[in-house]
Amino acid sequence: MLNQQAKFGGVFTVECRDADGNLKWTDSFPNLVNAVGKQLMLDTLLRGSAYTVVGPFLGLINNSTTFAAADTMTSKTWTELTTYTVGGSAVRGTAVFAASSSSGTTPSNVTTSTATAITYTMTGTATVYGCFLVTGSGAVSTIGSTAGTLYSEGNFAVAKAVTAGDTVSVTYSVSATS
């Protein structure tokens, strides 16, 4: 009898460069895939209803917090960093995922999809605590919006300082492991 389970997780990989392009810091951290994010993923995949991907949008977190699986965009305890632009506009970055790929063989394999890096240009001095991904019906790129479904959230082990002119590049990778 084959009993196979899948585990989903993601990793944010972040690098910061100063205005002259010099590397200031780099870090990566795992995320919490929230309950509503898992529900959205399973409902859109397995329920068979028509679904158009909205976003997903990736934003930066402005304060220290403890994440909870029950967090939603309206019930989260963190605030969104607002001192950045993406492509010259004050918006969240749109995560564009590549086609997924798998490695390994049954019963153990890893399937991964990685979004193209999003570059945030800092417009002021701030501290970045982490990142989040919001998608689903109602999700928008508007900074500070609580619309949409909070798919995941995660933070650095140690918060990162940024100044005006710095660029912060974020890549998000998600994997399903069995």
mmCIF file of C-alpha atoms in Angstrom:
data_model
loop_
_atom_site.group_PDB
_atom_site.id
_atom_site.type_symbol
_atom_site.label_atom_id
_atom_site.label_comp_id
_atom_site.label_asym_id
_atom_site.label_seq_id
_atom_site.Cartn_x
_atom_site.Cartn_y
_atom_site.Cartn_z
ATOM 1 C CA MET A 1 0.000 0.000 0.000
ATOM 2 C CA LEU A 2 1.370 3.391 -0.992
ATOM 3 C CA ASN A 3 0.640 6.198 1.464
ATOM 4 C CA GLN A 4 1.918 9.444 0.038
ATOM 5 C CA GLN A 5 1.605 12.862 1.678
ATOM 6 C CA ALA A 6 2.559 16.229 0.275
ATOM 7 C CA LYS A 7 4.072 19.111 2.234
ATOM 8 C CA PHE A 8 4.010 22.644 0.861
ATOM 9 C CA GLY A 9 6.457 25.339 1.817
ATOM 10 C CA GLY A 10 8.193 28.341 0.450
ATOM 11 C CA VAL A 11 11.365 30.338 0.845
ATOM 12 C CA PHE A 12 11.913 34.067 0.404
ATOM 13 C CA THR A 13 15.426 34.937 -0.831
ATOM 14 C CA VAL A 14 16.311 38.607 -0.414
ATOM 15 C CA GLU A 15 19.334 40.703 -1.356
ATOM 16 C CA CYS A 16 19.925 44.415 -0.767
ATOM 17 C CA ARG A 17 22.235 46.676 -2.779
ATOM 18 C CA ASP A 18 23.098 50.291 -2.102
ATOM 19 C CA ALA A 19 22.538 53.082 -4.629
ATOM 20 C CA ASP A 20 25.925 52.270 -6.222
ATOM 21 C CA GLY A 21 25.059 48.595 -6.702
ATOM 22 C CA ASN A 22 27.247 47.276 -3.864
ATOM 23 C CA LEU A 23 25.843 44.266 -1.990
ATOM 24 C CA LYS A 24 24.817 45.339 1.548
ATOM 25 C CA TRP A 25 23.259 42.076 2.737
ATOM 26 C CA THR A 26 21.562 38.894 1.618
ATOM 27 C CA ASP A 27 19.318 36.481 3.489
ATOM 28 C CA SER A 28 16.686 33.813 3.004
ATOM 29 C CA PHE A 29 13.980 32.479 5.248
ATOM 30 C CA PRO A 30 11.119 29.983 5.128
ATOM 31 C CA ASN A 31 7.519 31.117 5.308
ATOM 32 C CA LEU A 32 4.281 30.095 6.907
ATOM 33 C CA VAL A 33 1.692 29.061 4.311
ATOM 34 C CA ASN A 34 -1.478 30.342 5.969
ATOM 35 C CA ALA A 35 -4.654 28.278 6.319
ATOM 36 C CA VAL A 36 -6.555 30.549 3.908
ATOM 37 C CA GLY A 37 -3.678 30.219 1.405
ATOM 38 C CA LYS A 38 -3.853 26.422 1.553
ATOM 39 C CA GLN A 39 -7.621 26.537 1.167
ATOM 40 C CA LEU A 40 -7.335 28.795 -1.876
ATOM 41 C CA MET A 41 -4.761 26.488 -3.441
ATOM 42 C CA LEU A 42 -6.837 23.335 -2.919
ATOM 43 C CA ASP A 43 -10.164 24.952 -3.811
ATOM 44 C CA THR A 44 -8.885 26.319 -7.109
ATOM 45 C CA LEU A 45 -7.065 23.124 -8.050
ATOM 46 C CA LEU A 46 -9.491 20.451 -6.927
ATOM 47 C CA ARG A 47 -12.970 21.993 -7.017
ATOM 48 C CA GLY A 48 -12.841 22.435 -10.776
ATOM 49 C CA SER A 49 -14.338 25.908 -10.971
ATOM 50 C CA ALA A 50 -13.021 28.512 -13.411
ATOM 51 C CA TYR A 51 -10.291 30.564 -11.819
ATOM 52 C CA THR A 52 -8.165 33.442 -12.985
ATOM 53 C CA VAL A 53 -4.955 34.112 -11.100
ATOM 54 C CA VAL A 54 -5.011 37.544 -9.471
ATOM 55 C CA GLY A 55 -1.494 38.682 -8.663
ATOM 56 C CA PRO A 56 0.046 37.128 -6.793
ATOM 57 C CA PHE A 57 1.517 40.244 -5.230
ATOM 58 C CA LEU A 58 4.582 40.280 -3.009
ATOM 59 C CA GLY A 59 5.011 42.955 -0.354
ATOM 60 C CA LEU A 60 7.443 43.817 2.437
ATOM 61 C CA ILE A 61 6.671 43.701 6.167
ATOM 62 C CA ASN A 62 7.358 46.753 8.356
ATOM 63 C CA ASN A 63 7.323 45.427 11.921
ATOM 64 C CA SER A 64 8.237 42.464 14.089
ATOM 65 C CA THR A 65 5.460 39.978 14.698
ATOM 66 C CA THR A 66 4.595 36.371 15.414
ATOM 67 C CA PHE A 67 2.845 34.763 12.474
ATOM 68 C CA ALA A 68 -0.144 32.462 12.891
ATOM 69 C CA ALA A 69 -1.696 29.953 10.507
ATOM 70 C CA ALA A 70 -5.035 31.727 11.071
ATOM 71 C CA ASP A 71 -3.683 35.104 9.817
ATOM 72 C CA THR A 72 -5.569 36.743 6.959
ATOM 73 C CA MET A 73 -5.011 40.064 5.219
ATOM 74 C CA THR A 74 -7.532 41.646 7.602
ATOM 75 C CA SER A 75 -6.493 39.873 10.827
ATOM 76 C CA LYS A 76 -2.676 39.931 10.569
ATOM 77 C CA THR A 77 -0.684 41.704 13.291
ATOM 78 C CA TRP A 78 1.982 43.221 11.036
ATOM 79 C CA THR A 79 1.954 46.318 8.862
ATOM 80 C CA GLU A 80 3.199 46.694 5.322
ATOM 81 C CA LEU A 81 6.319 48.676 4.508
ATOM 82 C CA THR A 82 5.340 51.665 2.354
ATOM 83 C CA THR A 83 8.678 53.335 1.536
ATOM 84 C CA TYR A 84 9.381 51.666 -1.800
ATOM 85 C CA THR A 85 8.520 51.621 -5.471
ATOM 86 C CA VAL A 86 8.499 48.812 -8.021
ATOM 87 C CA GLY A 87 9.277 49.858 -11.575
ATOM 88 C CA GLY A 88 8.870 53.504 -10.565
ATOM 89 C CA SER A 89 5.368 53.071 -9.089
ATOM 90 C CA ALA A 90 4.340 52.783 -5.460
ATOM 91 C CA VAL A 91 2.903 49.258 -5.799
ATOM 92 C CA ARG A 92 3.552 45.738 -4.588
ATOM 93 C CA GLY A 93 5.549 43.573 -6.963
ATOM 94 C CA THR A 94 3.771 40.973 -9.087
ATOM 95 C CA ALA A 95 5.231 37.492 -8.591
ATOM 96 C CA VAL A 96 5.536 35.785 -11.974
ATOM 97 C CA PHE A 97 6.141 32.071 -11.495
ATOM 98 C CA ALA A 98 7.971 29.802 -13.910
ATOM 99 C CA ALA A 99 6.505 26.433 -14.873
ATOM 100 C CA SER A 100 7.034 23.937 -12.088
ATOM 101 C CA SER A 101 9.605 21.172 -12.311
ATOM 102 C CA SER A 102 9.982 17.909 -10.409
ATOM 103 C CA SER A 103 12.960 15.912 -9.277
ATOM 104 C CA GLY A 104 13.270 12.522 -7.686
ATOM 105 C CA THR A 105 11.121 9.476 -8.106
ATOM 106 C CA THR A 106 8.062 7.990 -6.476
ATOM 107 C CA PRO A 107 7.388 7.833 -3.606
ATOM 108 C CA SER A 108 9.740 10.729 -2.810
ATOM 109 C CA ASN A 109 10.042 13.804 -5.012
ATOM 110 C CA VAL A 110 10.184 17.579 -4.894
ATOM 111 C CA THR A 111 8.231 19.830 -7.234
ATOM 112 C CA THR A 112 9.289 23.481 -7.276
ATOM 113 C CA SER A 113 8.252 26.745 -8.908
ATOM 114 C CA THR A 114 10.175 29.991 -8.512
ATOM 115 C CA ALA A 115 8.995 33.516 -9.233
ATOM 116 C CA THR A 116 11.164 35.969 -11.123
ATOM 117 C CA ALA A 117 12.976 38.333 -8.744
ATOM 118 C CA ILE A 118 11.112 41.527 -7.891
ATOM 119 C CA THR A 119 13.185 44.656 -7.251
ATOM 120 C CA TYR A 120 11.984 47.219 -4.705
ATOM 121 C CA THR A 121 13.649 50.653 -4.765
ATOM 122 C CA MET A 122 13.665 52.194 -1.299
ATOM 123 C CA THR A 123 12.371 55.770 -1.101
ATOM 124 C CA GLY A 124 13.308 56.327 2.534
ATOM 125 C CA THR A 125 15.060 54.895 5.552
ATOM 126 C CA ALA A 126 13.260 51.883 7.008
ATOM 127 C CA THR A 127 13.624 48.451 8.533
ATOM 128 C CA VAL A 128 12.447 45.407 6.588
ATOM 129 C CA TYR A 129 11.212 42.570 8.795
ATOM 130 C CA GLY A 130 9.988 40.121 6.170
ATOM 131 C CA CYS A 131 7.808 39.444 3.128
ATOM 132 C CA PHE A 132 4.320 38.247 2.284
ATOM 133 C CA LEU A 133 2.399 36.976 -0.731
ATOM 134 C CA VAL A 134 -1.260 37.879 -1.366
ATOM 135 C CA THR A 135 -3.390 36.482 -4.192
ATOM 136 C CA GLY A 136 -6.923 35.362 -4.986
ATOM 137 C CA SER A 137 -10.153 37.201 -5.654
ATOM 138 C CA GLY A 138 -9.881 40.884 -4.808
ATOM 139 C CA ALA A 139 -6.094 40.948 -4.441
ATOM 140 C CA VAL A 140 -4.531 44.180 -5.707
ATOM 141 C CA SER A 141 -1.048 45.635 -6.044
ATOM 142 C CA THR A 142 -1.995 48.653 -3.910
ATOM 143 C CA ILE A 143 0.379 49.019 -0.965
ATOM 144 C CA GLY A 144 -1.546 48.738 2.304
ATOM 145 C CA SER A 145 -4.612 47.029 0.835
ATOM 146 C CA THR A 146 -6.125 44.248 2.937
ATOM 147 C CA ALA A 147 -7.998 42.748 -0.036
ATOM 148 C CA GLY A 148 -7.245 39.251 -1.315
ATOM 149 C CA THR A 149 -6.066 36.043 0.336
ATOM 150 C CA LEU A 150 -2.867 36.001 2.381
ATOM 151 C CA TYR A 151 -1.030 33.002 0.938
ATOM 152 C CA SER A 152 2.169 33.201 2.966
ATOM 153 C CA GLU A 153 4.226 35.363 5.293
ATOM 154 C CA GLY A 154 7.719 35.107 6.724
ATOM 155 C CA ASN A 155 10.399 37.144 8.424
ATOM 156 C CA PHE A 156 14.151 37.494 8.738
ATOM 157 C CA ALA A 157 15.855 36.110 11.845
ATOM 158 C CA VAL A 158 17.196 39.669 12.258
ATOM 159 C CA ALA A 159 15.464 42.714 10.740
ATOM 160 C CA LYS A 160 17.301 44.518 7.911
ATOM 161 C CA ALA A 161 17.973 48.260 7.658
ATOM 162 C CA VAL A 162 17.548 49.998 4.292
ATOM 163 C CA THR A 163 18.054 53.580 3.157
ATOM 164 C CA ALA A 164 16.734 55.663 0.273
ATOM 165 C CA GLY A 165 18.247 54.504 -3.012
ATOM 166 C CA ASP A 166 18.841 50.918 -1.866
ATOM 167 C CA THR A 167 17.308 48.166 -3.969
ATOM 168 C CA VAL A 168 15.888 45.058 -2.358
ATOM 169 C CA SER A 169 15.467 42.085 -4.681
ATOM 170 C CA VAL A 170 13.088 39.329 -3.549
ATOM 171 C CA THR A 171 12.673 35.882 -5.073
ATOM 172 C CA TYR A 172 9.985 33.516 -3.832
ATOM 173 C CA SER A 173 10.208 29.797 -4.379
ATOM 174 C CA VAL A 174 7.514 27.305 -3.435
ATOM 175 C CA SER A 175 7.836 23.550 -3.287
ATOM 176 C CA ALA A 176 5.684 20.495 -2.716
ATOM 177 C CA THR A 177 7.505 17.523 -1.251
ATOM 178 C CA SER A 178 6.299 13.972 -0.894
#
